[in-house]
XYZ file of N, CA and C in Angstrom:
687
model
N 0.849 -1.214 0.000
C 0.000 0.000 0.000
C 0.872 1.247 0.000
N 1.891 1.286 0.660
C 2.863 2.286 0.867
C 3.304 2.577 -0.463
N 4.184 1.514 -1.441
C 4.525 1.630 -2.578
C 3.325 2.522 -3.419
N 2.151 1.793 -3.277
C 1.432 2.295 -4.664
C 1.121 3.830 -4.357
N 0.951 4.081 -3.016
C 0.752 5.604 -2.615
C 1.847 6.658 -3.122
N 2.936 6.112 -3.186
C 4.290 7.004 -3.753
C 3.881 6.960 -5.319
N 4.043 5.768 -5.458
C 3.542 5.778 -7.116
C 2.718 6.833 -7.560
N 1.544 6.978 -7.087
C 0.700 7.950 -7.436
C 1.143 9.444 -7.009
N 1.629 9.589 -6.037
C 2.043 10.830 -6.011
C 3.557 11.142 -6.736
N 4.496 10.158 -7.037
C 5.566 10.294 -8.193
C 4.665 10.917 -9.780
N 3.855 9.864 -9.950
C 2.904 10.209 -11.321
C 2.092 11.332 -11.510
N 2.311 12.006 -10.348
C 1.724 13.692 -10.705
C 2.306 14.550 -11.617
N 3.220 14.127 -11.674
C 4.268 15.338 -12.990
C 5.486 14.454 -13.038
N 5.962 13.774 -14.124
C 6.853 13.231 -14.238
C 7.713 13.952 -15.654
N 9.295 14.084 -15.209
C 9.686 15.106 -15.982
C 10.784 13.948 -16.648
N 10.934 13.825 -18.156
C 12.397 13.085 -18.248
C 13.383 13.458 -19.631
N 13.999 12.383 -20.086
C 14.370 12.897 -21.410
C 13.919 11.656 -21.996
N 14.427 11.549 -23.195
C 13.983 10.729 -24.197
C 15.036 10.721 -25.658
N 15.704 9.928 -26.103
C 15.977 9.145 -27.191
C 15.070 8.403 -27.774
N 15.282 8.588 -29.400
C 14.408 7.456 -30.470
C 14.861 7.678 -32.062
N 15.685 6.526 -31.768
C 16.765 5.898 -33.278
C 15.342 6.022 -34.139
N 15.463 6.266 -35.590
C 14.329 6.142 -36.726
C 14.460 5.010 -36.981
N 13.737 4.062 -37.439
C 13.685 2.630 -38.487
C 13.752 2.622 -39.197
N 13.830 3.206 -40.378
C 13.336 2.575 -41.685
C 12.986 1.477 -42.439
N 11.985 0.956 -42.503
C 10.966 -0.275 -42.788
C 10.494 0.254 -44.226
N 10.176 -0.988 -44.986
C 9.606 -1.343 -46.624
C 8.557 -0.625 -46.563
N 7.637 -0.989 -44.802
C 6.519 -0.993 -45.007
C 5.430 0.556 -45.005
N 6.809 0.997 -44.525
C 6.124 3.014 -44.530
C 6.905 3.864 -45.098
N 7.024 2.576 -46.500
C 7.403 3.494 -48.403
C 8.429 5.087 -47.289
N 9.456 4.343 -47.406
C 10.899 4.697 -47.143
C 11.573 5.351 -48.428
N 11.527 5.033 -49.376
C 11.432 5.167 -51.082
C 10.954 5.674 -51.457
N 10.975 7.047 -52.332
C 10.332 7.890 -53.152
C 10.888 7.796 -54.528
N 10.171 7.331 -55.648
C 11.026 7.348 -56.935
C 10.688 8.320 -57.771
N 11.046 9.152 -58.662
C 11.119 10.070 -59.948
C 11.116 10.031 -61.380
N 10.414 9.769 -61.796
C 11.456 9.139 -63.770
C 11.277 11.074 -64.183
N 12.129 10.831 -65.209
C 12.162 11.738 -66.605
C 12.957 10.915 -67.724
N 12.646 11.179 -68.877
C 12.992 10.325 -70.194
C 14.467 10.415 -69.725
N 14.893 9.247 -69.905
C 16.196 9.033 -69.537
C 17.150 8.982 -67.980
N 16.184 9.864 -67.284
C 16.841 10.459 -65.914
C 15.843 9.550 -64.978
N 16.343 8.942 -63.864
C 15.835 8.426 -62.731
C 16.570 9.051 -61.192
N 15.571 9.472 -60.442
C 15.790 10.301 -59.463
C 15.121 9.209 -58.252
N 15.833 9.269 -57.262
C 15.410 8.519 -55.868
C 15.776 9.150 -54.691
N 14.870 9.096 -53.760
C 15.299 9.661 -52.617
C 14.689 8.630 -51.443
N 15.684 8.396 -50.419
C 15.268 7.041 -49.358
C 15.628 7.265 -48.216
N 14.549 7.235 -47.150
C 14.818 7.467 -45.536
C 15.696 6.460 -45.040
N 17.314 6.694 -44.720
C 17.709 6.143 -44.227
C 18.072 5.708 -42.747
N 17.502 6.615 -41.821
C 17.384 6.522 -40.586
C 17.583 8.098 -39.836
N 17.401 8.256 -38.753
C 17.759 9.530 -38.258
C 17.400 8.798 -36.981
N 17.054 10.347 -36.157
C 17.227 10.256 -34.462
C 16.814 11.678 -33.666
N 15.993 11.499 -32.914
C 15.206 12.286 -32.106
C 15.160 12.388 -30.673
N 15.768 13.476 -29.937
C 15.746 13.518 -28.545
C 15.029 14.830 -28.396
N 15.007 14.712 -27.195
C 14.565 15.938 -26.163
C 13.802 15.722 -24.461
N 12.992 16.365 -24.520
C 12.498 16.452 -23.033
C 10.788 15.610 -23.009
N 10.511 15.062 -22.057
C 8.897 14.526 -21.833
C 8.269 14.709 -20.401
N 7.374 15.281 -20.311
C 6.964 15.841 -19.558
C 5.415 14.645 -19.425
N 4.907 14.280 -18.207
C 3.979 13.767 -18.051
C 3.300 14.405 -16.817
N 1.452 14.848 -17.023
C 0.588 15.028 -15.837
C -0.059 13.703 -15.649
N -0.437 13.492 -14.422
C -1.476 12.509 -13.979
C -2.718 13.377 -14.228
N -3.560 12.183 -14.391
C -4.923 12.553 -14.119
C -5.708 11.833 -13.389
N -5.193 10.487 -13.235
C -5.572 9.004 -12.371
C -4.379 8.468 -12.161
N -4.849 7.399 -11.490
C -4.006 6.227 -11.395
C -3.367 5.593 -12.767
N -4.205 6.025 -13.673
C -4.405 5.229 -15.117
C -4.108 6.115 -16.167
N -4.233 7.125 -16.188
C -4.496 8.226 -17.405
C -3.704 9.309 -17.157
N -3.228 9.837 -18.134
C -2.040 10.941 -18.237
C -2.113 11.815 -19.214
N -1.845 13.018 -19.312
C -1.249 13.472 -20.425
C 0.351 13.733 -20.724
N 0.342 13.829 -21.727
C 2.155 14.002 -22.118
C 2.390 15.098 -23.066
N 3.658 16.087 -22.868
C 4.254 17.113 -23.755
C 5.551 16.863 -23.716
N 6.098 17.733 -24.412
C 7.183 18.057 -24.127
C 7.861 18.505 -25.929
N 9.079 18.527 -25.683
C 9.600 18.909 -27.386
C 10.799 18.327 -27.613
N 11.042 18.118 -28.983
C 12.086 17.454 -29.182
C 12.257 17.768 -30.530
N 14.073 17.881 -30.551
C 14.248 17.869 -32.512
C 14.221 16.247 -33.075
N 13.534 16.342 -34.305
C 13.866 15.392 -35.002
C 14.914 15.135 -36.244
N 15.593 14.650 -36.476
C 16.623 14.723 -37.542
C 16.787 13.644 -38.070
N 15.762 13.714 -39.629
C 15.491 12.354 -40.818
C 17.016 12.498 -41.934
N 17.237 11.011 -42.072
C 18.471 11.067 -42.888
C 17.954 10.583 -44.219
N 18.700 11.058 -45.279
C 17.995 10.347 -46.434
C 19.352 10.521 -47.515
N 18.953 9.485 -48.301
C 19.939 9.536 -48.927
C 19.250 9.561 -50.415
N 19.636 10.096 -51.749
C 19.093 10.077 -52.894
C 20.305 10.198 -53.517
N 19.700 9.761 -55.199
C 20.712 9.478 -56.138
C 19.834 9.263 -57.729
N 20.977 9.877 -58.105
C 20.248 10.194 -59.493
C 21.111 9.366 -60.695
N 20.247 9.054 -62.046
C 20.834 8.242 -62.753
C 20.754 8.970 -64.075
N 21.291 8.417 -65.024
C 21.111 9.084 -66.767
C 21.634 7.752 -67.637
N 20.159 7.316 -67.882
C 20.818 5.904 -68.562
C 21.287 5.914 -69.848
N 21.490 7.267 -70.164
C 22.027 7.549 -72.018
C 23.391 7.758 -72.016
N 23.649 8.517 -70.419
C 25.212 8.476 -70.691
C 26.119 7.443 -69.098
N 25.323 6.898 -68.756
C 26.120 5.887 -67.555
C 26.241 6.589 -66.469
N 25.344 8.242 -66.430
C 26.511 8.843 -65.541
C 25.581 7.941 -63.963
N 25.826 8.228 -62.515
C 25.185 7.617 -61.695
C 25.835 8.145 -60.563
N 25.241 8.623 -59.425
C 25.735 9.108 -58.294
C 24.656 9.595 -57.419
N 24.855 9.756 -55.976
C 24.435 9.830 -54.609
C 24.991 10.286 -53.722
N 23.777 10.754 -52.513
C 24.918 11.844 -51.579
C 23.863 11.624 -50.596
N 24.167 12.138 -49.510
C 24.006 12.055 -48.123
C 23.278 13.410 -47.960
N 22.073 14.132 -47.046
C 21.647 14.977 -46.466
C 20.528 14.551 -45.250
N 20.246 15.541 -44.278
C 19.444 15.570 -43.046
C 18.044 16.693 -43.659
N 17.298 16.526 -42.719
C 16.063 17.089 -42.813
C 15.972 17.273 -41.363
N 15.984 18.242 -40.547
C 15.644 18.755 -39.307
C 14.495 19.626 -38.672
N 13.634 18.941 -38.081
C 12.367 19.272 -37.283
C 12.582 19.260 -35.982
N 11.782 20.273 -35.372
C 10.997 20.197 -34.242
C 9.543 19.940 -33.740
N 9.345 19.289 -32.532
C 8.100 19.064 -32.776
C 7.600 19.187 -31.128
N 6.338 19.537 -31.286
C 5.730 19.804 -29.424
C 4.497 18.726 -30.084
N 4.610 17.264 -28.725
C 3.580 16.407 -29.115
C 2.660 17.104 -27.563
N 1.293 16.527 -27.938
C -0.176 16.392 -26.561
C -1.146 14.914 -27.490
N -0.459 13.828 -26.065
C -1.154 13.121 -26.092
C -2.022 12.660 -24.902
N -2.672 11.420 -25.213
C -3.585 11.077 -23.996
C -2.738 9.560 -23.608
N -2.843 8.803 -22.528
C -1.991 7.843 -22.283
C -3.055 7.551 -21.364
N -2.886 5.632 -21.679
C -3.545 4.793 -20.812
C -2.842 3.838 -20.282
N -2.783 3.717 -19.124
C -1.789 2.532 -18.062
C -2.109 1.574 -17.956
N -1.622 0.245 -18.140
C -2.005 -0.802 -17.561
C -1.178 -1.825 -16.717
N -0.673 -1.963 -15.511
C -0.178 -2.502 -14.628
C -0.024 -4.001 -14.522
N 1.236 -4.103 -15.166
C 1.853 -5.795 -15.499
C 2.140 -6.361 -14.076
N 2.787 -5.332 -13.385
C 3.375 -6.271 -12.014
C 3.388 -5.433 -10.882
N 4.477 -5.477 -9.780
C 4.386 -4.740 -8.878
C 5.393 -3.256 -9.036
N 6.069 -3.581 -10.134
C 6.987 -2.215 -10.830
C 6.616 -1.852 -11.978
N 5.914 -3.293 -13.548
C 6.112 -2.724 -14.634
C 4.587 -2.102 -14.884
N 4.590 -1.335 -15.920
C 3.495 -1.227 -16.160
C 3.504 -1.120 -18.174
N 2.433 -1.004 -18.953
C 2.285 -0.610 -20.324
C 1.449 0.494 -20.344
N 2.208 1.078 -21.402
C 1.176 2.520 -21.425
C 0.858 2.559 -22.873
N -0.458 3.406 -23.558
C -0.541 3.424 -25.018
C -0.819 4.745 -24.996
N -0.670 5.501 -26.188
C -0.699 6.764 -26.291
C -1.330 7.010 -27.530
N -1.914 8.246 -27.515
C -2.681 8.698 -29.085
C -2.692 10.260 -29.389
N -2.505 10.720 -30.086
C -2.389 12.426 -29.743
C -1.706 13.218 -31.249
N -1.427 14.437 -30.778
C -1.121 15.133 -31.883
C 0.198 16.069 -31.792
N 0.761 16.070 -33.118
C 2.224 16.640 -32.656
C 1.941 17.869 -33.507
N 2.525 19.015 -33.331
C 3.050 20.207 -33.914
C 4.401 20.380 -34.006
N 4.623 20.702 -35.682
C 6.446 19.805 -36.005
C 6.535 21.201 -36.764
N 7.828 21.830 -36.441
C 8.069 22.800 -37.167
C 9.374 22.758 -37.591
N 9.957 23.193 -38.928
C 10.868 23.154 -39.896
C 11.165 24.115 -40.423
N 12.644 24.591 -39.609
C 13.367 25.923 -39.328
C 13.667 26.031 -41.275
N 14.237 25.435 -41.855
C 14.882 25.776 -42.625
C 14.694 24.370 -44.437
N 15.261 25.102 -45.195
C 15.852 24.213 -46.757
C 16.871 23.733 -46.705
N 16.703 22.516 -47.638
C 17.951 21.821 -47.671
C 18.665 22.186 -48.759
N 19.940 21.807 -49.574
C 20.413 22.071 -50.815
C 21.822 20.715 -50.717
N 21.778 20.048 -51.611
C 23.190 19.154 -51.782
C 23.242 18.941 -53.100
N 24.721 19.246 -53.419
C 25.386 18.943 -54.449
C 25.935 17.675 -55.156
N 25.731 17.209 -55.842
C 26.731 15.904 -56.554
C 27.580 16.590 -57.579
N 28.620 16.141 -58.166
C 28.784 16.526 -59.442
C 28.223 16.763 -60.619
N 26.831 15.946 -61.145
C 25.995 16.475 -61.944
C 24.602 16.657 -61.677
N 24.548 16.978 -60.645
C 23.241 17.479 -60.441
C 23.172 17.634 -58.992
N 21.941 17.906 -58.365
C 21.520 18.230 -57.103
C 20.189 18.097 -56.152
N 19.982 17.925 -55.260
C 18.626 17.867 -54.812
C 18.296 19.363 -54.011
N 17.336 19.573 -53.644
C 16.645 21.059 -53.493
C 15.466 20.505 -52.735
N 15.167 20.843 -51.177
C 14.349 20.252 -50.484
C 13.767 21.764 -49.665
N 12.609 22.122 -49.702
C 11.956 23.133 -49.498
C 10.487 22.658 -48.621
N 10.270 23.209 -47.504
C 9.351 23.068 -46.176
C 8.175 22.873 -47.522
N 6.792 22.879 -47.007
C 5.327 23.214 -47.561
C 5.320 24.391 -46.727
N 5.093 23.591 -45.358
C 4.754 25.458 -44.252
C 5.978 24.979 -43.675
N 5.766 25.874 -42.916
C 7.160 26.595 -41.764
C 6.656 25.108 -40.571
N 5.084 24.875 -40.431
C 4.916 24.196 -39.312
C 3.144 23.313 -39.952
N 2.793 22.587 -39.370
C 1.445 21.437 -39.423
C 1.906 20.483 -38.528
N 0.673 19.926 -38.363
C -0.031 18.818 -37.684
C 0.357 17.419 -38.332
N 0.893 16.657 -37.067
C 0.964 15.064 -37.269
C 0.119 14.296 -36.348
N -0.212 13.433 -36.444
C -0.460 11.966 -35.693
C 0.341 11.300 -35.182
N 0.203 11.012 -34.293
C 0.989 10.046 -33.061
C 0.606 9.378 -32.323
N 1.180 8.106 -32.195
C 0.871 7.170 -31.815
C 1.989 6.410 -30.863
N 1.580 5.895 -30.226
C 2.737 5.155 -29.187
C 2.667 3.962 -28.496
N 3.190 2.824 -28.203
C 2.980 1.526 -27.412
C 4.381 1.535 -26.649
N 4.282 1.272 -24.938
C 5.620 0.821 -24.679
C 5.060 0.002 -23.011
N 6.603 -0.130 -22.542
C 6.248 -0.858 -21.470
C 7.452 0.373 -20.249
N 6.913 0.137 -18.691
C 8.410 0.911 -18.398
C 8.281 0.194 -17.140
N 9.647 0.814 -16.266
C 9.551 0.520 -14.700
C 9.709 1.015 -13.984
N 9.195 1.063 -13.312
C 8.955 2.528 -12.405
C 9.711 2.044 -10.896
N 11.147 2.643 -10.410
C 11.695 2.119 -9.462
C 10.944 3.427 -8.521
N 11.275 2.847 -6.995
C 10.939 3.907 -5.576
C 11.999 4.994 -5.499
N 13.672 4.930 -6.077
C 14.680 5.821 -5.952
C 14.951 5.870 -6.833
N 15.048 5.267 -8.037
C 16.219 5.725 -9.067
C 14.905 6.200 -10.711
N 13.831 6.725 -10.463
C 13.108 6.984 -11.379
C 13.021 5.825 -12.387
N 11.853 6.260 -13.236
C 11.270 5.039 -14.419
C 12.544 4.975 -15.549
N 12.142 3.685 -16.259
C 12.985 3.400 -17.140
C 11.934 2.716 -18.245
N 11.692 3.263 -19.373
C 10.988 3.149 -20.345
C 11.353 2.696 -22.034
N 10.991 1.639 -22.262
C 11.426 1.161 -24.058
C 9.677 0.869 -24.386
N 10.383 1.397 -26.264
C 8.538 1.598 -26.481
C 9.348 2.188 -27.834
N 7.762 2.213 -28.623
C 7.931 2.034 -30.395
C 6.760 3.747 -29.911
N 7.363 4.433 -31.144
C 6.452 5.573 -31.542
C 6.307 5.289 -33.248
N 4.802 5.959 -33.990
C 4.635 6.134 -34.889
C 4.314 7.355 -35.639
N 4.804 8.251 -36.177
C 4.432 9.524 -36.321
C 4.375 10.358 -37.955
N 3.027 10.678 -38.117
C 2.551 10.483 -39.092
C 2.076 11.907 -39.909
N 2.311 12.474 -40.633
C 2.345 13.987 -40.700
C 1.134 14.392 -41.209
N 0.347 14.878 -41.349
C -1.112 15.031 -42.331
C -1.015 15.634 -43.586
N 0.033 16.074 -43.806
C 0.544 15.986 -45.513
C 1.985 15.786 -45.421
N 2.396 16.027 -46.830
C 3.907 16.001 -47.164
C 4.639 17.051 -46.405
N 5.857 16.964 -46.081
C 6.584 17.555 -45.027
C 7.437 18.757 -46.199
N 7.665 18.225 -47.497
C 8.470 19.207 -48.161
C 8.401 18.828 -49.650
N 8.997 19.280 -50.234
C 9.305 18.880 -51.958
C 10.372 19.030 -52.148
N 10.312 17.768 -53.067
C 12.252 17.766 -53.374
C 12.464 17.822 -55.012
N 13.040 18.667 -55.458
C 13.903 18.715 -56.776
C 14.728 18.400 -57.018
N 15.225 17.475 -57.614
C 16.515 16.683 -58.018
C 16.540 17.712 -59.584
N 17.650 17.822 -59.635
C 18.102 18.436 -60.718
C 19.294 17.922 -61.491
N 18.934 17.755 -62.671
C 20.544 16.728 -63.625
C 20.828 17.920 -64.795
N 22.347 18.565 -64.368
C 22.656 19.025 -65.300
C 24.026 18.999 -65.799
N 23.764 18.042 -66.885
C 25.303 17.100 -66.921
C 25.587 18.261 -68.582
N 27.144 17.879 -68.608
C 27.850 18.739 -69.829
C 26.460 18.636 -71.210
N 26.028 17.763 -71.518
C 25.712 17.828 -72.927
C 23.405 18.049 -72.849
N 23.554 18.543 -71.770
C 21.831 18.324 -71.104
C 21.650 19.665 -70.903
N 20.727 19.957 -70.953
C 19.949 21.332 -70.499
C 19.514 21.097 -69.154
N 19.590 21.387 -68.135
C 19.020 21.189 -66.783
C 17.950 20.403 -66.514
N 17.391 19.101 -66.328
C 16.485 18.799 -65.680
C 15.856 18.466 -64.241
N 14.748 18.757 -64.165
C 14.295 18.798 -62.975
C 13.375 17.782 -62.587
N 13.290 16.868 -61.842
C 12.520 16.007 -61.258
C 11.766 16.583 -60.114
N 10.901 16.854 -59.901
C 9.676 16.921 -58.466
C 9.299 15.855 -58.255
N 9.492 15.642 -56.394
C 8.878 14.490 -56.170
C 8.275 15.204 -54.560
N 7.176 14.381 -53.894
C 7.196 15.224 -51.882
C 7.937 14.157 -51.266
N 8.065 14.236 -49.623
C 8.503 13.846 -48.641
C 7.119 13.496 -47.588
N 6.736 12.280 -47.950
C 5.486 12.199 -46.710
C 6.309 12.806 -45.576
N 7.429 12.159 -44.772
C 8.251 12.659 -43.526
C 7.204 11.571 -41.898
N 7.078 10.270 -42.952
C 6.288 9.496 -41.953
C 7.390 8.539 -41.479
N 7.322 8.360 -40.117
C 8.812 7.399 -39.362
C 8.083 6.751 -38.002
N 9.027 5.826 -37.846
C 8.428 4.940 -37.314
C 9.903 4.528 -35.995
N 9.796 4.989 -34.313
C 10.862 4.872 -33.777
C 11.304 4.075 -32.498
N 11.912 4.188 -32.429
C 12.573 2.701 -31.278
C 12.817 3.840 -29.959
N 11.403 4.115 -28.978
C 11.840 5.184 -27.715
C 12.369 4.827 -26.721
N 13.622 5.584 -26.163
C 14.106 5.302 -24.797
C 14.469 6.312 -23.757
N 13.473 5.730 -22.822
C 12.829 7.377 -22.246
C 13.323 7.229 -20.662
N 13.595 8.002 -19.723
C 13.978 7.879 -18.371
C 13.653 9.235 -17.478
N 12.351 9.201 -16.844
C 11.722 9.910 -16.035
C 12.491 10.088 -14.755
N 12.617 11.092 -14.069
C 13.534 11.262 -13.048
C 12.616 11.085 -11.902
N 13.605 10.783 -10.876
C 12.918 10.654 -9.557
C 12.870 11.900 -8.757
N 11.572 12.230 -8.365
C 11.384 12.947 -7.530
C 10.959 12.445 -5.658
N 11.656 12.756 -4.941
C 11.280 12.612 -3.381
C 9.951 13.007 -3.016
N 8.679 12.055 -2.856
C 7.289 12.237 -2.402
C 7.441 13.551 -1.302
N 8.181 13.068 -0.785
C 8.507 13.978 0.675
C 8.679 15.672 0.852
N 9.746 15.532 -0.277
C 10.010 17.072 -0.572
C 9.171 17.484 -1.349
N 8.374 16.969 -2.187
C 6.983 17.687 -3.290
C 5.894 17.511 -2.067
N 5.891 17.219 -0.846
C 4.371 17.897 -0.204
C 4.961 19.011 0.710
N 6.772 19.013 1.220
C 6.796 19.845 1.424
C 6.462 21.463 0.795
N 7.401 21.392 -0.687
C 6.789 22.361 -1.581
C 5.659 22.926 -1.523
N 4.932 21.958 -1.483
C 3.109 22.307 -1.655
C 2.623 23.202 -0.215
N 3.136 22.501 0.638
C 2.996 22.942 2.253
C 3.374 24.559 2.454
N 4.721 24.772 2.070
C 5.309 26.394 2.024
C 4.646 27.450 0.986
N 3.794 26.496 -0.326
C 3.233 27.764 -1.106
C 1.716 28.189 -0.244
């Protein structure tokens, strides 16, 4: 009884950080392809990585909300082809977001430490800036839609919630943008070609591996707090 009473008063505001490696999977079209007569343009999420801060309120024993913000930084790699003259090459660039998620979270209590939580909610992702990378014959050109929009989010994990040394949390996020995140121009302009341009978008949908660690706060000293205001 003692334990679960701390529990609940730990779960009043739980403050932590958070890591989450990107995946890239077949299955959430990682791959964007391009044709033009002769020219083939590709661009492919190759992984990135997202930290920052998570902030959790109680509302029950069971139910929570969650904020907090974090940059995201998608890697991708593209490469362009010209099957008339052999030419063929690829290059490396980032895509960098921020994002403030509000979700809702539901608990469900595996044991006498673990518990699973699921989450559903909405992120606001904003995207400071354009990209630009060079190859030798050509280039890609990656430009926002807006400055900022709305994603979907989604979350499953499990954590453990120690009495001194705060929770320790692994868990999958899914995050899903409500349009394309940007447009990309690949451009081929090799010695004997007039410039071409390929348009293709960036859904900017990823799928991540979270590892999250809520700090411990002393029950003791948060009723003192409360007591002196």
């Amino acid at each position: 009884h003692r334990v679960d009473r701390r529990q609940r008063q730990m779960c009043i505001r739980d403050r932590g950080i958070q890591v989450k490696p990107v995946i890239p999977l077949d299955f959430f079209d990682p791959v964007v392809t391009t044709e033009r007569e002769h020219l083939t343009g590709r661009v492919t999420l190759t992984g990135g990585y997202a930290f920052g801060m998570s902030i959790r309120v109680g509302v029950t024993n069971t139910i929570s909300f969650e904020t907090g913000i974090s940059q995201i930084q998608r890697n991708y790699r593209y490469a362009l082809r010209n099957d008339t003259s052999g030419y063929a090459d690829s290059a490396s660039f980032r895509y960098v977001a921020y994002e403030i998620p509000i979700t809702a979270l539901a608990y469900i209590r595996l044991g006498e430490r673990m518990w699973m939580n699921a989450a559903l909610g909405l992120s606001l992702d904003a995207y400071p800036s354009d990209v630009q990378k060079d190859v030798l014959e050509g280039r890609i050109f990656v430009f926002r839609n807006n400055w900022a929009q709305f994603s979907t989010l989604a979350n499953l994990g499990v954590e453990y919630r120690t009495e001194r040394s705060g929770y320790f949390y692994l868990g999958a996020s899914f995050h899903r943008p409500f349009g394309a995140i940007a447009v990309a121009d690949l451009t081929y302009y090799g010695p004997t070609f007039l410039p071409y341009v390929m348009r293709t978008e960036l859904d900017g949908g990823y799928l991540t591996l979270d590892l999250r660690y809520y700090f411990h706060e002393d029950p003791d000293r948060t009723r003192v707090r409360k007591k002196q205001r």
